[in-house]
Amino acid sequence: MSRVALVTGGSRGIGAAISNALKDAGYSVAATYAGNDEAASKFTAETGIKTYKWNVADYDESKNGIAQVESDLGPIDVVVANAGITRDAPFHKMTPEQWQQVIDTNLTGVFNTVHPVWPGMRERKFGRVIVISSINGQKGQFAQVNYAATKAGDLGIVKSLAQEGARAGITANAICPGYIATEMVMAVPEKVRESIIGQIPAGRLGEPEEIARCVAFLASDDAGFINGSTISANGAQFFV
Ligand SMILES: NC(=O)c1ccc[n+]([C@@H]2O[C@H](COP(=O)([O-])OP(=O)(O)OC[C@H]3O[C@@H](n4cnc5c(N)ncnc54)[C@H](OP(=O)(O)O)[C@@H]3O)[C@@H](O)[C@H]2O)c1
């Protein structure tokens, strides 16, 4: 029986590349999304990967959604907490709503995604938790106090989970992508995009598939001794 992988926000962008890479590696994959039914249907039609709609910011929705995935595909062995949003504003203009939305989705969303699958992983003595953080959680970013706080928080989550899960055969790791050529980044004006690329020593944006290959490796048996780590994939833009 193939292992089961859950990818939140797995219908678009980096998450879609992760879902595809895990499917190609032989996993039964469930991809979740928040509300873009059209993109999710298109993704399922093109890939055969089943999609599920729930809001990662809501604990009960996540718990019920995960129960449905496990009833359809079997116990979840690999969980990729990828769903994330931005609500950018300079700090003096950032509203409490912008702060809270990002905290609820990007940080509490990771708790809501991992917490329901954790007991099963402990019982079965195997699990892979992979959280998609960001370069901006490592270095901070103008107008992203909320986003940077959540992405730095991801690193604390995986370092703590690694210590709790190690004896139960569970690893927890984070990937910090730099700027990746997703719809979001490609939608910014060309001038802005060029100035972003100018700050990347590699001279280009990353590809979603380059992040997906990191995830597939961390999910594999070969990565069993990598636990609590942060992989930076940013074209040499920033070193920790
Ligand atoms: N793109 C980059 O350059 C970059 C760099 C560093 C880190 N990251 C991180 O990588 C991850 C993916 O980014 P991306 O650029 O691929 O994003 P994206 O293209 O905007 O896709 C986001 C995905 O997350 C889902 N989602 C958003 N809010 C959700 C919620 N509350 N509940 C459930 N699903 C939700 C979306 O669902 P819908 O389709 O329904 O909207 C979509 O499937 C994020 O965590 C982001 O912070 C991205």
Coordinates of C-alpha atoms and ligand atoms in Angstrom, one line a residue:
M1 CA 0.0 0.0 0.0
S2 CA 1.3 3.4 -0.9
R3 CA 1.9 6.0 1.8
V4 CA -0.7 8.8 2.1
A5 CA 0.3 12.5 1.9
L6 CA -1.7 15.6 2.7
V7 CA -0.7 18.9 1.2
T8 CA -2.6 22.0 2.4
G9 CA -2.9 24.6 -0.3
G10 CA -2.0 21.8 -2.6
S11 CA -4.1 22.9 -5.6
R12 CA -2.1 25.9 -6.8
G13 CA 1.4 27.4 -6.8
I14 CA 4.1 25.7 -4.8
G15 CA 1.6 23.4 -3.2
A16 CA 0.5 22.0 -6.6
A17 CA 4.1 21.2 -7.5
I18 CA 4.4 19.5 -4.2
S19 CA 1.3 17.4 -4.7
N20 CA 2.5 16.4 -8.2
A21 CA 6.0 15.5 -6.9
L22 CA 4.6 13.3 -4.1
K23 CA 2.2 11.6 -6.6
D24 CA 5.1 10.9 -8.9
A25 CA 7.0 9.5 -6.0
G26 CA 4.2 7.0 -5.4
Y27 CA 2.2 8.6 -2.6
S28 CA -1.6 8.7 -2.5
V29 CA -2.1 12.5 -2.3
A30 CA -4.9 14.7 -1.0
A31 CA -4.6 18.4 -1.8
T32 CA -6.6 21.0 0.1
Y33 CA -7.7 24.5 -0.9
A34 CA -9.6 27.4 0.7
G35 CA -12.2 28.5 -1.9
N36 CA -10.9 28.6 -5.5
D37 CA -13.1 25.8 -6.8
E38 CA -12.3 26.5 -10.4
A39 CA -8.5 26.1 -9.8
A40 CA -9.1 23.0 -7.7
S41 CA -11.4 21.3 -10.3
K42 CA -8.9 22.1 -13.0
F43 CA -6.0 20.7 -10.9
T44 CA -7.9 17.4 -10.2
A45 CA -8.9 17.1 -13.9
E46 CA -5.3 17.5 -15.0
T47 CA -3.6 15.4 -12.3
G48 CA -6.2 12.9 -10.9
I49 CA -5.3 14.2 -7.4
K50 CA -8.3 14.5 -5.2
T51 CA -8.9 18.0 -3.7
Y52 CA -10.7 18.9 -0.4
K53 CA -12.0 22.3 0.6
W54 CA -11.5 23.6 4.1
N55 CA -10.2 26.6 5.9
V56 CA -6.9 25.7 7.7
A57 CA -7.6 28.6 10.1
D58 CA -10.5 26.6 11.6
Y59 CA -9.6 23.7 13.9
D60 CA -12.9 21.8 13.6
E61 CA -13.0 22.1 9.8
S62 CA -9.4 20.8 9.6
K63 CA -10.1 17.9 11.9
N64 CA -13.2 16.9 10.0
G65 CA -11.5 17.4 6.6
I66 CA -8.6 15.2 7.8
A67 CA -11.0 12.5 9.0
Q68 CA -12.6 12.5 5.5
V69 CA -9.2 12.2 3.8
E70 CA -8.2 9.3 6.1
S71 CA -11.5 7.6 5.4
D72 CA -11.0 8.0 1.6
L73 CA -7.2 7.2 1.4
G74 CA -6.1 5.7 4.7
P75 CA -4.0 7.1 7.6
I76 CA -1.9 10.1 6.7
D77 CA 1.9 9.4 6.8
V78 CA 3.1 12.7 5.4
V79 CA 1.7 16.1 6.1
V80 CA 2.8 19.2 4.2
A81 CA 1.6 22.5 5.8
N82 CA 1.9 24.7 2.8
A83 CA -1.2 26.9 2.8
G84 CA -0.3 30.5 3.4
I85 CA -1.4 34.1 2.7
T86 CA 0.0 37.6 2.8
R87 CA -1.7 40.8 4.0
D88 CA 1.1 43.2 3.6
A89 CA 1.3 46.7 5.0
P90 CA 4.0 48.8 6.7
F91 CA 3.6 48.3 10.5
H92 CA 2.2 51.8 11.1
K93 CA -0.6 51.0 8.6
M94 CA -1.1 47.4 9.5
T95 CA -4.6 46.7 10.9
P96 CA -5.4 44.2 13.6
E97 CA -7.4 42.3 11.0
Q98 CA -4.4 42.0 8.7
W99 CA -2.3 40.8 11.6
Q100 CA -5.0 38.3 12.8
Q101 CA -5.8 36.8 9.3
V102 CA -2.2 36.0 8.7
I103 CA -1.6 34.6 12.2
D104 CA -4.8 32.5 11.9
T105 CA -3.9 31.0 8.5
N106 CA -0.1 30.7 8.5
L107 CA 0.6 29.9 12.1
T108 CA -2.5 28.5 13.8
G109 CA -3.2 26.8 10.4
V110 CA 0.0 24.7 10.9
F111 CA -1.2 23.7 14.4
N112 CA -4.7 22.8 13.0
T113 CA -3.1 20.8 10.2
V114 CA -0.6 18.8 12.2
H115 CA -2.4 18.3 15.5
P116 CA -5.1 16.0 14.2
V117 CA -2.6 13.7 12.4
W118 CA 0.0 13.6 15.2
P119 CA -1.6 10.9 17.5
G120 CA -1.9 8.5 14.5
M121 CA 1.7 9.1 13.5
R122 CA 2.8 8.4 17.1
E123 CA 0.8 5.2 17.2
R124 CA 2.1 3.9 13.9
K125 CA 5.7 5.0 14.7
F126 CA 6.1 6.9 11.5
G127 CA 5.5 10.4 10.2
R128 CA 6.8 13.2 8.2
V129 CA 5.8 16.8 9.0
I130 CA 7.1 19.4 6.5
V131 CA 6.2 23.1 6.9
I132 CA 6.6 25.6 4.1
S133 CA 8.1 28.7 5.8
S134 CA 9.8 31.5 4.0
I135 CA 13.1 33.4 3.6
N136 CA 11.1 36.4 5.1
G137 CA 10.7 34.4 8.3
Q138 CA 14.5 34.2 8.5
K139 CA 15.4 37.8 7.6
G140 CA 12.2 39.8 8.2
Q141 CA 10.7 42.0 5.4
F142 CA 9.4 45.5 5.1
A143 CA 5.6 45.5 5.3
Q144 CA 5.5 41.9 6.5
V145 CA 5.6 42.0 10.3
N146 CA 2.6 39.7 10.4
Y147 CA 3.9 37.3 7.7
A148 CA 7.5 37.2 9.0
A149 CA 6.2 36.5 12.5
T150 CA 4.3 33.4 11.3
K151 CA 7.1 32.1 9.1
A152 CA 9.6 32.5 11.9
G153 CA 7.1 30.7 14.2
D154 CA 7.1 27.8 11.8
L155 CA 10.8 27.2 12.6
G156 CA 10.0 27.1 16.3
I157 CA 7.2 24.6 15.6
V158 CA 9.4 22.1 13.7
K159 CA 12.3 22.3 16.1
S160 CA 9.9 21.5 19.0
L161 CA 8.0 18.8 17.1
A162 CA 11.3 17.2 16.1
Q163 CA 12.2 16.7 19.7
E164 CA 8.7 15.4 20.6
G165 CA 8.4 13.1 17.6
A166 CA 11.9 11.7 17.2
R167 CA 11.5 8.6 19.3
A168 CA 8.2 7.8 17.6
G169 CA 9.8 7.8 14.1
I170 CA 8.4 11.2 13.2
T171 CA 10.5 14.0 11.6
A172 CA 9.5 17.6 11.4
N173 CA 11.4 20.0 9.1
A174 CA 10.9 23.4 7.4
I175 CA 11.7 24.7 4.0
C176 CA 12.3 28.4 3.5
P177 CA 11.8 29.2 -0.1
G178 CA 13.1 32.5 -1.5
Y179 CA 11.2 34.1 -4.3
I180 CA 9.4 31.5 -6.4
A181 CA 7.8 32.0 -9.8
T182 CA 4.2 31.4 -8.7
E183 CA 1.2 33.3 -10.0
M184 CA 1.5 35.7 -7.0
V185 CA 5.1 36.7 -7.8
M186 CA 4.5 36.7 -11.6
A187 CA 1.5 39.1 -11.1
V188 CA 3.7 41.9 -9.6
P189 CA 4.7 44.6 -12.1
E190 CA 7.6 43.6 -14.3
K191 CA 9.8 46.4 -12.8
V192 CA 9.2 45.2 -9.3
R193 CA 9.9 41.6 -10.3
E194 CA 13.1 42.7 -11.9
S195 CA 14.2 44.5 -8.8
I196 CA 13.5 41.3 -6.8
I197 CA 15.5 39.2 -9.2
G198 CA 18.3 41.8 -8.9
Q199 CA 18.6 40.8 -5.2
I200 CA 19.0 37.1 -6.0
P201 CA 22.6 36.1 -6.7
A202 CA 21.3 33.2 -8.9
G203 CA 19.8 35.8 -11.2
R204 CA 16.4 34.2 -11.4
L205 CA 13.3 33.2 -9.4
G206 CA 13.1 29.7 -8.1
E207 CA 10.7 27.2 -9.7
P208 CA 7.9 25.6 -7.6
E209 CA 9.3 22.2 -8.6
E210 CA 12.6 23.0 -6.9
I211 CA 10.7 23.3 -3.6
A212 CA 8.7 20.2 -4.4
R213 CA 11.8 18.2 -4.8
C214 CA 13.0 19.2 -1.3
V215 CA 9.7 18.1 0.1
A216 CA 9.8 14.7 -1.7
F217 CA 13.3 14.2 -0.2
L218 CA 12.3 15.2 3.3
A219 CA 9.3 12.8 3.1
S220 CA 11.4 9.9 2.0
D221 CA 13.0 7.2 4.2
D222 CA 16.4 8.5 3.1
A223 CA 15.8 11.6 5.2
G224 CA 15.0 9.8 8.4
F225 CA 17.8 11.4 10.4
I226 CA 17.1 14.9 9.2
N227 CA 14.9 16.3 12.0
G228 CA 14.2 19.9 13.2
S229 CA 16.1 21.3 10.2
T230 CA 15.5 24.3 8.0
I231 CA 16.3 24.0 4.3
S232 CA 16.9 27.3 2.7
A233 CA 16.1 27.3 -1.1
N234 CA 16.7 30.9 -2.1
G235 CA 19.3 31.1 -4.9
A236 CA 21.9 32.4 -2.3
Q237 CA 19.8 35.5 -1.4
F238 CA 20.2 35.0 2.4
F239 CA 22.2 32.8 4.7
V240 CA 21.4 31.9 8.2
Ligands
LIG1 N1 5.6 32.2 -3.8 C1 6.7 32.5 -3.1 O1 7.6 33.1 -3.7 C2 6.9 32.0 -1.7 C3 8.1 32.3 -1.1 C4 8.3 31.8 0.2 C5 7.3 31.1 0.9 N2 6.1 30.9 0.2 C6 5.1 30.1 1.0 O2 4.8 29.0 0.2 C7 3.4 28.6 0.4 C8 2.7 28.5 -0.9 O3 2.7 29.8 -1.5 P1 2.2 30.0 -3.0 O4 2.9 31.2 -3.5 O5 2.3 28.8 -3.8 O6 0.7 30.4 -2.7 P2 -0.6 30.5 -3.7 O7 -0.2 30.3 -5.1 O8 -1.3 31.8 -3.3 O9 -1.5 29.3 -3.2 C9 -1.9 29.2 -1.9 C10 -2.7 27.9 -1.7 O10 -3.1 27.9 -0.3 C11 -4.5 27.8 -0.2 N3 -5.0 28.6 1.0 C12 -4.8 29.9 1.2 N4 -5.4 30.2 2.4 C13 -6.0 29.0 2.9 C14 -6.8 28.7 4.0 N5 -7.1 29.6 4.9 N6 -7.2 27.4 4.1 C15 -6.9 26.5 3.2 N7 -6.1 26.7 2.1 C16 -5.7 28.0 1.9 C17 -5.0 28.4 -1.5 O11 -6.4 27.9 -1.8 P3 -7.3 28.6 -2.9 O12 -6.7 28.2 -4.2 O13 -8.6 28.1 -2.7 O14 -7.1 30.1 -2.7 C18 -4.0 27.8 -2.5 O15 -4.2 26.5 -2.8 C19 2.8 29.7 1.4 O16 2.9 29.2 2.7 C20 3.8 30.9 1.2 O17 3.9 31.7 2.3 C21 5.9 31.3 -1.0

